[in-house]
PDB file of C-alpha atoms in Angstrom:
ATOM      1  CA  MET A1158      -2.858 -19.071  13.242  1.00 44.00           C
ATOM      2  CA  THR A1159       0.233 -17.366  14.692  1.00 43.00           C
ATOM      3  CA  GLU A1160       2.630 -16.830  11.864  1.00 43.00           C
ATOM      4  CA  VAL A1161       4.787 -13.722  12.809  1.00 44.00           C
ATOM      5  CA  VAL A1162       7.067 -11.230  10.963  1.00 45.00           C
ATOM      6  CA  GLU A1163       9.541 -10.196  13.508  1.00 42.00           C
ATOM      7  CA  SER A1164      12.071  -7.271  14.145  1.00 44.00           C
ATOM      8  CA  ARG A1165      13.627  -6.143  17.307  1.00 49.00           C
ATOM      9  CA  ASP A1166      10.411  -4.546  18.662  1.00 71.00           C
ATOM     10  CA  LEU A1167       7.431  -5.301  16.703  1.00 82.00           C
ATOM     11  CA  LYS A1168       5.185  -8.217  15.473  1.00 88.00           C
ATOM     12  CA  LEU A1169       2.905  -8.607  12.732  1.00 90.00           C
ATOM     13  CA  THR A1170       0.510 -11.660  13.160  1.00 91.00           C
ATOM     14  CA  HIS A1171      -1.565 -13.270  10.569  1.00 92.00           C
ATOM     15  CA  GLU A1172      -4.655 -11.826  12.217  1.00 92.00           C
ATOM     16  CA  ASP A1173      -3.129  -8.275  12.059  1.00 92.00           C
ATOM     17  CA  PHE A1174      -2.239  -8.721   8.336  1.00 92.00           C
ATOM     18  CA  GLU A1175      -5.649  -9.936   7.502  1.00 94.00           C
ATOM     19  CA  ARG A1176      -7.246  -6.903   9.305  1.00 93.00           C
ATOM     20  CA  VAL A1177      -4.882  -4.582   7.275  1.00 91.00           C
ATOM     21  CA  ARG A1178      -5.925  -6.207   3.998  1.00 91.00           C
ATOM     22  CA  ARG A1179      -9.682  -5.601   4.997  1.00 92.00           C
ATOM     23  CA  LEU A1180      -9.326  -2.067   6.121  1.00 91.00           C
ATOM     24  CA  ILE A1181      -7.372  -0.858   3.037  1.00 87.00           C
ATOM     25  CA  HIS A1182      -9.892  -2.799   0.839  1.00 89.00           C
ATOM     26  CA  GLU A1183     -12.731  -1.103   2.800  1.00 87.00           C
ATOM     27  CA  ARG A1184     -11.206   2.566   2.527  1.00 85.00           C
ATOM     28  CA  ALA A1185      -9.399   2.589  -0.778  1.00 81.00           C
ATOM     29  CA  GLY A1186     -10.475  -0.510  -2.808  1.00 80.00           C
ATOM     30  CA  ILE A1187      -6.914  -2.000  -2.720  1.00 82.00           C
ATOM     31  CA  ALA A1188      -6.926  -5.832  -2.912  1.00 82.00           C
ATOM     32  CA  LEU A1189      -3.586  -6.497  -1.058  1.00 84.00           C
ATOM     33  CA  ALA A1190      -2.152  -9.875  -2.106  1.00 85.00           C
ATOM     34  CA  LEU A1191      -0.967 -12.391   0.450  1.00 89.00           C
ATOM     35  CA  HIS A1192       2.613 -11.942  -0.532  1.00 87.00           C
ATOM     36  CA  LYS A1193       2.488  -8.270   0.527  1.00 87.00           C
ATOM     37  CA  LYS A1194       2.951  -9.021   4.071  1.00 90.00           C
ATOM     38  CA  GLU A1195       6.594  -7.994   4.443  1.00 90.00           C
ATOM     39  CA  MET A1196       5.770  -4.822   2.421  1.00 88.00           C
ATOM     40  CA  VAL A1197       2.877  -4.081   4.975  1.00 90.00           C
ATOM     41  CA  TYR A1198       5.268  -4.669   7.835  1.00 92.00           C
ATOM     42  CA  SER A1199       8.117  -2.356   6.733  1.00 88.00           C
ATOM     43  CA  ARG A1200       5.839   0.480   5.648  1.00 88.00           C
ATOM     44  CA  LEU A1201       3.428   0.364   8.707  1.00 92.00           C
ATOM     45  CA  ALA A1202       6.131  -0.422  11.338  1.00 90.00           C
ATOM     46  CA  ARG A1203       7.563   3.048  10.879  1.00 88.00           C
ATOM     47  CA  ARG A1204       4.218   4.596  11.588  1.00 90.00           C
ATOM     48  CA  LEU A1205       3.814   2.589  14.793  1.00 91.00           C
ATOM     49  CA  ARG A1206       7.230   3.664  15.986  1.00 91.00           C
ATOM     50  CA  THR A1207       6.408   7.289  15.344  1.00 91.00           C
ATOM     51  CA  LEU A1208       3.188   6.980  17.385  1.00 91.00           C
ATOM     52  CA  GLY A1209       5.137   5.160  20.175  1.00 91.00           C
ATOM     53  CA  LEU A1210       2.956   1.788  19.616  1.00 89.00           C
ATOM     54  CA  ASN A1211       4.428  -1.664  20.184  1.00 88.00           C
ATOM     55  CA  GLN A1212       1.449  -3.718  18.765  1.00 90.00           C
ATOM     56  CA  PHE A1213      -0.089  -3.711  15.377  1.00 91.00           C
ATOM     57  CA  LYS A1214      -3.425  -4.515  17.011  1.00 91.00           C
ATOM     58  CA  ALA A1215      -3.309  -1.132  18.978  1.00 91.00           C
ATOM     59  CA  TYR A1216      -2.563   0.673  15.721  1.00 92.00           C
ATOM     60  CA  LEU A1217      -5.471  -0.863  13.861  1.00 93.00           C
ATOM     61  CA  ASP A1218      -7.837  -0.323  16.695  1.00 92.00           C
ATOM     62  CA  LEU A1219      -7.188   3.426  16.134  1.00 90.00           C
ATOM     63  CA  LEU A1220      -8.608   2.895  12.508  1.00 90.00           C
ATOM     64  CA  ASP A1221     -11.247   0.242  12.793  1.00 89.00           C
ATOM     65  CA  GLY A1222     -14.575   1.579  13.642  1.00 81.00           C
ATOM     66  CA  HIS A1223     -13.304   5.170  13.591  1.00 86.00           C
ATOM     67  CA  ALA A1224     -14.149   6.347   9.999  1.00 83.00           C
ATOM     68  CA  GLU A1225     -13.037   9.990  10.603  1.00 85.00           C
ATOM     69  CA  SER A1226      -9.741   9.227  12.409  1.00 86.00           C
ATOM     70  CA  SER A1227      -6.935  11.392  11.008  1.00 87.00           C
ATOM     71  CA  GLU A1228      -4.717   8.447  11.032  1.00 90.00           C
ATOM     72  CA  TRP A1229      -6.580   6.885   8.008  1.00 88.00           C
ATOM     73  CA  GLU A1230      -4.499   9.409   5.846  1.00 85.00           C
ATOM     74  CA  HIS A1231      -1.159   8.026   7.147  1.00 89.00           C
ATOM     75  CA  PHE A1232      -2.533   4.612   6.744  1.00 88.00           C
ATOM     76  CA  VAL A1233      -3.407   4.893   3.240  1.00 85.00           C
ATOM     77  CA  ASN A1234      -0.476   6.863   2.200  1.00 82.00           C
ATOM     78  CA  ALA A1235       1.882   4.095   3.613  1.00 86.00           C
ATOM     79  CA  LEU A1236       0.240   1.436   1.550  1.00 84.00           C
ATOM     80  CA  THR A1237      -0.305   3.393  -1.599  1.00 79.00           C
ATOM     81  CA  THR A1238       2.371   2.397  -4.370  1.00 73.00           C
ATOM     82  CA  ASN A1239       3.773   5.421  -6.466  1.00 69.00           C
ATOM     83  CA  LEU A1240       5.665   3.963  -9.388  1.00 70.00           C
ATOM     84  CA  THR A1241       5.622   6.561 -12.411  1.00 82.00           C
ATOM     85  CA  SER A1242       7.710   8.533 -14.731  1.00 88.00           C
ATOM     86  CA  PHE A1243       7.617  11.112 -17.337  1.00 92.00           C
ATOM     87  CA  PHE A1244       5.828   9.829 -20.604  1.00 93.00           C
ATOM     88  CA  ARG A1245       5.507   6.352 -19.137  1.00 91.00           C
ATOM     89  CA  GLU A1246       3.722   4.062 -21.751  1.00 91.00           C
ATOM     90  CA  ALA A1247       4.737   6.449 -24.381  1.00 92.00           C
ATOM     91  CA  HIS A1248       2.528   5.224 -27.254  1.00 94.00           C
ATOM     92  CA  HIS A1249      -0.481   6.928 -25.635  1.00 96.00           C
ATOM     93  CA  PHE A1250       0.818  10.440 -25.931  1.00 97.00           C
ATOM     94  CA  PRO A1251       0.735  10.578 -29.873  1.00 96.00           C
ATOM     95  CA  ILE A1252      -2.920   9.239 -29.594  1.00 97.00           C
ATOM     96  CA  LEU A1253      -3.920  11.912 -27.005  1.00 97.00           C
ATOM     97  CA  ALA A1254      -2.304  14.552 -29.307  1.00 97.00           C
ATOM     98  CA  ASP A1255      -4.225  13.563 -32.410  1.00 97.00           C
ATOM     99  CA  HIS A1256      -7.429  13.328 -30.364  1.00 97.00           C
ATOM    100  CA  VAL A1257      -7.362  16.691 -28.747  1.00 97.00           C
ATOM    101  CA  ARG A1258      -6.205  18.291 -32.070  1.00 95.00           C
ATOM    102  CA  ALA A1259      -9.419  17.027 -33.564  1.00 95.00           C
ATOM    103  CA  GLN A1260     -11.665  18.498 -30.767  1.00 94.00           C
ATOM    104  CA  SER A1261     -13.201  21.824 -30.892  1.00 88.00           C
ATOM    105  CA  GLY A1262     -13.751  24.099 -27.895  1.00 89.00           C
ATOM    106  CA  SER A1263     -11.543  23.807 -24.661  1.00 93.00           C
ATOM    107  CA  ILE A1264     -10.131  20.513 -23.595  1.00 97.00           C
ATOM    108  CA  LYS A1265     -10.621  18.951 -20.185  1.00 97.00           C
ATOM    109  CA  VAL A1266      -8.599  15.878 -19.161  1.00 98.00           C
ATOM    110  CA  TRP A1267      -8.925  13.913 -15.853  1.00 98.00           C
ATOM    111  CA  CYS A1268      -5.895  12.109 -14.677  1.00 98.00           C
ATOM    112  CA  CYS A1269      -7.220   9.994 -11.728  1.00 95.00           C
ATOM    113  CA  ALA A1270      -4.044   8.392 -10.526  1.00 92.00           C
ATOM    114  CA  ALA A1271      -1.716  11.349 -10.467  1.00 94.00           C
ATOM    115  CA  SER A1272       0.751  10.031  -8.158  1.00 91.00           C
ATOM    116  CA  THR A1273       3.875  12.272  -7.789  1.00 93.00           C
ATOM    117  CA  GLY A1274       2.870  14.288 -10.923  1.00 95.00           C
ATOM    118  CA  GLU A1275       4.921  12.971 -13.767  1.00 95.00           C
ATOM    119  CA  GLU A1276       1.811  11.753 -15.630  1.00 96.00           C
ATOM    120  CA  PRO A1277      -0.217  14.910 -15.199  1.00 97.00           C
ATOM    121  CA  TRP A1278       2.769  17.052 -16.344  1.00 98.00           C
ATOM    122  CA  SER A1279       3.467  14.609 -19.395  1.00 97.00           C
ATOM    123  CA  LEU A1280      -0.279  15.351 -20.284  1.00 98.00           C
ATOM    124  CA  ALA A1281       0.212  19.113 -20.016  1.00 97.00           C
ATOM    125  CA  MET A1282       3.346  18.936 -22.184  1.00 97.00           C
ATOM    126  CA  THR A1283       1.501  17.001 -24.768  1.00 97.00           C
ATOM    127  CA  LEU A1284      -1.409  19.276 -24.845  1.00 98.00           C
ATOM    128  CA  THR A1285       0.848  22.308 -25.200  1.00 97.00           C
ATOM    129  CA  GLU A1286       2.768  20.787 -28.184  1.00 97.00           C
ATOM    130  CA  ALA A1287      -0.462  19.627 -29.791  1.00 97.00           C
ATOM    131  CA  LEU A1288      -2.664  22.725 -29.181  1.00 96.00           C
ATOM    132  CA  GLY A1289      -0.198  25.671 -29.503  1.00 92.00           C
ATOM    133  CA  SER A1290      -1.925  28.791 -28.319  1.00 90.00           C
ATOM    134  CA  LYS A1291      -5.082  27.047 -27.684  1.00 92.00           C
ATOM    135  CA  ALA A1292      -3.680  25.053 -24.776  1.00 92.00           C
ATOM    136  CA  GLN A1293      -4.088  28.005 -22.467  1.00 89.00           C
ATOM    137  CA  ASN A1294      -7.750  26.971 -22.365  1.00 91.00           C
ATOM    138  CA  ALA A1295      -6.942  23.358 -21.721  1.00 96.00           C
ATOM    139  CA  ARG A1296      -7.387  22.056 -18.088  1.00 97.00           C
ATOM    140  CA  ILE A1297      -6.225  18.885 -16.407  1.00 98.00           C
ATOM    141  CA  LEU A1298      -7.628  17.630 -13.128  1.00 98.00           C
ATOM    142  CA  ALA A1299      -5.277  15.428 -11.378  1.00 98.00           C
ATOM    143  CA  THR A1300      -6.324  13.425  -8.521  1.00 97.00           C
ATOM    144  CA  ASP A1301      -5.034  10.777  -6.190  1.00 94.00           C
ATOM    145  CA  ILE A1302      -5.764   9.104  -2.777  1.00 91.00           C
ATOM    146  CA  ASP A1303      -2.121   9.658  -1.526  1.00 91.00           C
ATOM    147  CA  THR A1304      -1.811  13.165  -0.182  1.00 92.00           C
ATOM    148  CA  ARG A1305       1.999  12.877   0.171  1.00 90.00           C
ATOM    149  CA  ALA A1306       2.173  12.033  -3.584  1.00 92.00           C
ATOM    150  CA  LEU A1307       0.040  14.910  -4.386  1.00 95.00           C
ATOM    151  CA  ALA A1308       2.206  17.431  -2.300  1.00 96.00           C
ATOM    152  CA  THR A1309       5.172  16.290  -4.504  1.00 95.00           C
ATOM    153  CA  ALA A1310       3.144  16.694  -7.696  1.00 96.00           C
ATOM    154  CA  ALA A1311       1.794  20.146  -6.901  1.00 97.00           C
ATOM    155  CA  ALA A1312       5.276  21.485  -6.092  1.00 96.00           C
ATOM    156  CA  GLY A1313       6.511  20.278  -9.373  1.00 96.00           C
ATOM    157  CA  ILE A1314      10.156  19.959  -8.408  1.00 96.00           C
ATOM    158  CA  TYR A1315      12.170  17.056  -9.496  1.00 95.00           C
ATOM    159  CA  PRO A1316      15.738  15.901  -9.539  1.00 92.00           C
ATOM    160  CA  ILE A1317      17.580  16.682 -12.681  1.00 92.00           C
ATOM    161  CA  ALA A1318      17.892  12.876 -13.526  1.00 90.00           C
ATOM    162  CA  GLN A1319      14.020  12.336 -13.695  1.00 91.00           C
ATOM    163  CA  ILE A1320      13.837  14.981 -16.515  1.00 92.00           C
ATOM    164  CA  GLU A1321      16.882  13.745 -18.580  1.00 89.00           C
ATOM    165  CA  LYS A1322      14.603  11.308 -20.709  1.00 86.00           C
ATOM    166  CA  LEU A1323      12.741  14.526 -22.097  1.00 93.00           C
ATOM    167  CA  SER A1324      14.003  15.967 -25.248  1.00 94.00           C
ATOM    168  CA  MET A1325      16.123  19.030 -24.977  1.00 94.00           C
ATOM    169  CA  GLU A1326      13.545  21.207 -26.286  1.00 96.00           C
ATOM    170  CA  GLN A1327      11.002  19.939 -23.587  1.00 96.00           C
ATOM    171  CA  ARG A1328      13.399  20.458 -20.814  1.00 95.00           C
ATOM    172  CA  LYS A1329      14.117  24.155 -21.884  1.00 95.00           C
ATOM    173  CA  ARG A1330      10.570  24.901 -22.779  1.00 96.00           C
ATOM    174  CA  PHE A1331       8.828  23.367 -19.657  1.00 97.00           C
ATOM    175  CA  PHE A1332      11.342  23.353 -16.823  1.00 96.00           C
ATOM    176  CA  MET A1333      13.363  25.972 -14.823  1.00 94.00           C
ATOM    177  CA  ARG A1334      16.658  24.465 -13.647  1.00 89.00           C
ATOM    178  CA  GLY A1335      17.663  25.314 -10.149  1.00 79.00           C
ATOM    179  CA  VAL A1336      20.854  27.332  -9.380  1.00 77.00           C
ATOM    180  CA  GLY A1337      23.169  27.490  -6.457  1.00 79.00           C
ATOM    181  CA  ALA A1338      21.906  25.140  -3.545  1.00 77.00           C
ATOM    182  CA  LYS A1339      19.068  24.082  -5.899  1.00 80.00           C
ATOM    183  CA  SER A1340      21.209  23.280  -8.871  1.00 83.00           C
ATOM    184  CA  GLY A1341      20.380  19.552  -8.644  1.00 89.00           C
ATOM    185  CA  VAL A1342      16.579  20.075  -9.302  1.00 93.00           C
ATOM    186  CA  ALA A1343      14.253  21.462 -12.007  1.00 95.00           C
ATOM    187  CA  ARG A1344      10.753  22.868 -11.483  1.00 96.00           C
ATOM    188  CA  VAL A1345       7.874  22.974 -13.909  1.00 97.00           C
ATOM    189  CA  ASN A1346       7.417  26.513 -15.462  1.00 96.00           C
ATOM    190  CA  PRO A1347       4.316  28.659 -14.445  1.00 96.00           C
ATOM    191  CA  ALA A1348       2.626  28.068 -17.691  1.00 95.00           C
ATOM    192  CA  LEU A1349       2.619  24.432 -17.451  1.00 96.00           C
ATOM    193  CA  ALA A1350       1.749  24.746 -13.677  1.00 97.00           C
ATOM    194  CA  ALA A1351      -1.331  26.753 -14.531  1.00 96.00           C
ATOM    195  CA  MET A1352      -2.917  24.014 -16.650  1.00 97.00           C
ATOM    196  CA  VAL A1353      -3.084  21.425 -13.813  1.00 98.00           C
ATOM    197  CA  GLU A1354      -5.232  21.350 -10.788  1.00 97.00           C
ATOM    198  CA  TYR A1355      -4.288  18.806  -8.104  1.00 97.00           C
ATOM    199  CA  ARG A1356      -7.003  17.500  -5.670  1.00 96.00           C
ATOM    200  CA  GLN A1357      -7.168  14.541  -3.335  1.00 95.00           C
ATOM    201  CA  LEU A1358      -9.728  11.992  -4.268  1.00 95.00           C
ATOM    202  CA  ASN A1359     -10.692   8.388  -3.374  1.00 93.00           C
ATOM    203  CA  LEU A1360     -12.183   6.631  -6.107  1.00 94.00           C
ATOM    204  CA  LEU A1361     -14.220   4.453  -3.811  1.00 90.00           C
ATOM    205  CA  ALA A1362     -15.847   7.620  -2.374  1.00 90.00           C
ATOM    206  CA  ALA A1363     -19.659   7.742  -2.729  1.00 91.00           C
ATOM    207  CA  ARG A1364     -19.361  11.084  -4.499  1.00 93.00           C
ATOM    208  CA  TRP A1365     -16.539  12.517  -6.775  1.00 95.00           C
ATOM    209  CA  GLU A1366     -15.995  16.116  -6.781  1.00 92.00           C
ATOM    210  CA  VAL A1367     -15.275  16.361 -10.378  1.00 95.00           C
ATOM    211  CA  GLU A1368     -17.049  18.171 -13.171  1.00 93.00           C
ATOM    212  CA  GLY A1369     -17.307  16.524 -16.487  1.00 87.00           C
ATOM    213  CA  PRO A1370     -17.799  15.917 -19.279  1.00 96.00           C
ATOM    214  CA  PHE A1371     -14.031  15.065 -20.032  1.00 98.00           C
ATOM    215  CA  ASP A1372     -12.380  14.800 -23.468  1.00 98.00           C
ATOM    216  CA  VAL A1373     -10.066  12.270 -21.936  1.00 98.00           C
ATOM    217  CA  ILE A1374      -9.686  10.096 -18.749  1.00 98.00           C
ATOM    218  CA  PHE A1375      -6.276   8.699 -18.092  1.00 97.00           C
ATOM    219  CA  CYS A1376      -6.803   5.779 -15.471  1.00 94.00           C
ATOM    220  CA  ARG A1377      -3.540   3.929 -15.855  1.00 93.00           C
ATOM    221  CA  ASN A1378      -1.918   1.460 -13.726  1.00 87.00           C
ATOM    222  CA  ILE A1379      -4.379   1.793 -10.617  1.00 87.00           C
ATOM    223  CA  MET A1380      -7.083  -0.694 -11.556  1.00 88.00           C
ATOM    224  CA  ILE A1381      -4.608  -3.669 -11.066  1.00 83.00           C
ATOM    225  CA  TYR A1382      -4.824  -2.827  -7.335  1.00 83.00           C
ATOM    226  CA  PHE A1383      -8.739  -3.257  -7.175  1.00 88.00           C
ATOM    227  CA  ASP A1384     -10.825  -6.489  -7.372  1.00 88.00           C
ATOM    228  CA  LYS A1385     -13.007  -7.160 -10.389  1.00 89.00           C
ATOM    229  CA  PRO A1386     -16.203  -5.836  -8.926  1.00 91.00           C
ATOM    230  CA  THR A1387     -14.520  -2.623  -7.673  1.00 91.00           C
ATOM    231  CA  GLN A1388     -13.048  -2.199 -11.262  1.00 91.00           C
ATOM    232  CA  LYS A1389     -16.228  -2.668 -12.835  1.00 93.00           C
ATOM    233  CA  LYS A1390     -18.016  -0.103 -10.471  1.00 93.00           C
ATOM    234  CA  ILE A1391     -15.577   2.432 -11.217  1.00 94.00           C
ATOM    235  CA  LEU A1392     -15.614   2.082 -14.934  1.00 94.00           C
ATOM    236  CA  GLU A1393     -19.233   2.468 -15.200  1.00 94.00           C
ATOM    237  CA  ARG A1394     -18.938   5.712 -13.098  1.00 96.00           C
ATOM    238  CA  PHE A1395     -16.405   6.972 -15.598  1.00 96.00           C
ATOM    239  CA  ALA A1396     -18.894   6.492 -18.671  1.00 95.00           C
ATOM    240  CA  PRO A1397     -21.206   9.486 -18.008  1.00 95.00           C
ATOM    241  CA  LEU A1398     -18.252  11.614 -17.295  1.00 97.00           C
ATOM    242  CA  LEU A1399     -16.774  11.237 -20.773  1.00 97.00           C
ATOM    243  CA  LYS A1400     -17.737  13.245 -23.730  1.00 96.00           C
ATOM    244  CA  PRO A1401     -19.566  10.965 -26.411  1.00 95.00           C
ATOM    245  CA  ASN A1402     -16.310  10.611 -28.511  1.00 95.00           C
ATOM    246  CA  GLY A1403     -14.025  10.844 -25.338  1.00 97.00           C
ATOM    247  CA  LEU A1404     -11.091   8.362 -24.732  1.00 97.00           C
ATOM    248  CA  LEU A1405     -10.154   6.245 -21.652  1.00 96.00           C
ATOM    249  CA  PHE A1406      -6.626   5.293 -21.413  1.00 96.00           C
ATOM    250  CA  ALA A1407      -5.643   2.168 -19.315  1.00 92.00           C
ATOM    251  CA  GLY A1408      -2.363   0.739 -18.188  1.00 87.00           C
ATOM    252  CA  HIS A1409      -0.351  -1.934 -20.128  1.00 83.00           C
ATOM    253  CA  SER A1410      -1.301  -4.787 -17.949  1.00 78.00           C
ATOM    254  CA  GLU A1411      -5.090  -3.697 -17.586  1.00 83.00           C
ATOM    255  CA  ASN A1412      -7.919  -4.899 -19.742  1.00 84.00           C
ATOM    256  CA  PHE A1413     -11.318  -3.487 -19.358  1.00 85.00           C
ATOM    257  CA  THR A1414     -13.014  -5.402 -22.398  1.00 80.00           C
ATOM    258  CA  TYR A1415     -14.674  -8.014 -20.280  1.00 79.00           C
ATOM    259  CA  LEU A1416     -15.580  -6.027 -17.222  1.00 85.00           C
ATOM    260  CA  THR A1417     -18.355  -3.793 -18.521  1.00 87.00           C
ATOM    261  CA  ASP A1418     -20.416  -3.085 -21.659  1.00 89.00           C
ATOM    262  CA  ALA A1419     -19.968   0.755 -21.258  1.00 91.00           C
ATOM    263  CA  PHE A1420     -16.601   0.729 -23.205  1.00 94.00           C
ATOM    264  CA  ARG A1421     -15.172  -0.772 -26.283  1.00 93.00           C
ATOM    265  CA  LEU A1422     -11.463  -1.151 -27.235  1.00 92.00           C
ATOM    266  CA  GLN A1423     -10.260   1.389 -29.867  1.00 91.00           C
ATOM    267  CA  GLY A1424      -6.513   0.822 -29.741  1.00 87.00           C
ATOM    268  CA  HIS A1425      -3.881  -0.634 -27.547  1.00 89.00           C
ATOM    269  CA  THR A1426      -5.296   0.109 -23.989  1.00 92.00           C
ATOM    270  CA  VAL A1427      -7.389   2.825 -25.285  1.00 95.00           C
ATOM    271  CA  TYR A1428     -11.196   2.637 -24.821  1.00 95.00           C
ATOM    272  CA  GLY A1429     -14.019   4.715 -26.118  1.00 94.00           C
ATOM    273  CA  LEU A1430     -17.774   4.522 -25.041  1.00 94.00           C
ATOM    274  CA  ALA A1431     -19.760   1.645 -26.402  1.00 89.00           C
ATOM    275  CA  SER A1432     -22.592   3.962 -27.412  1.00 76.00           C
ATOM    276  CA  ASN A1433     -20.177   6.061 -29.625  1.00 62.00           C
ATOM    277  CA  PRO A1434     -20.698   4.810 -33.205  1.00 43.00           C
ATOM    278  CA  GLY A1435     -16.941   5.199 -33.891  1.00 45.00           C
ATOM    279  CA  SER A1436     -16.059   2.622 -31.223  1.00 43.00           C
ATOM    280  CA  ARG A1437     -15.077  -0.838 -32.275  1.00 38.00           C
ATOM    281  CA  SER A1438     -14.468  -4.062 -30.450  1.00 32.00           C
TER     282      SER A1438
END
């Protein structure tokens, strides 16, 4: 089959596209849909031009069979979608606040799809508001496969427009507005920044460099990119990393109920361990 997406200088054949689909699934677990061909072309074509390549085949040859190639980072970054905002799916955050207030000892949270940081910072704000002075002992591990997104997250600098949906109190308490040449941006304050550790992590990796158990795992809006067997495997790896009464938060379009017996639904896209007597189906 020779279907082609063309521009002035590059061609993406059906065979090239199928190879991209295979490689990103093997490397990152992402199940690329057939209708994503134009997206793949537009994102990878920029990389080909940067490298001075005029064929997708030549580019894919740099990856295929070369697991340690530094080009993998660029490939995965290009095909990762980062759609996020502060306090996205807002119904989860009061549940998080109530849960952490009921716990004793220090709080540990894992945000495993940190993207550009809006979700981890929202978690940190919620913990600060819920725990008061005890929040200084709370820790959030924020991971993502996309190194570019993580760099943005760790910097903690956002256009003013992105924080406008926050309350006036939150903007004043948690952000520092830029002045002069930086007047159009705001930066998270040092106290909030100290609560979050950003780290690159591939959920398909054989070993996760994380230390549980966690009170909460946020895994929202990433499972939709994985096929069902991959989702099941990841969920079953989450289970031993949660405290017995810990919570797992999913995205609004994700349903883990029929994937594994390890978790039971406890609320709207909120799960607890099936072994916890407090869980209910």
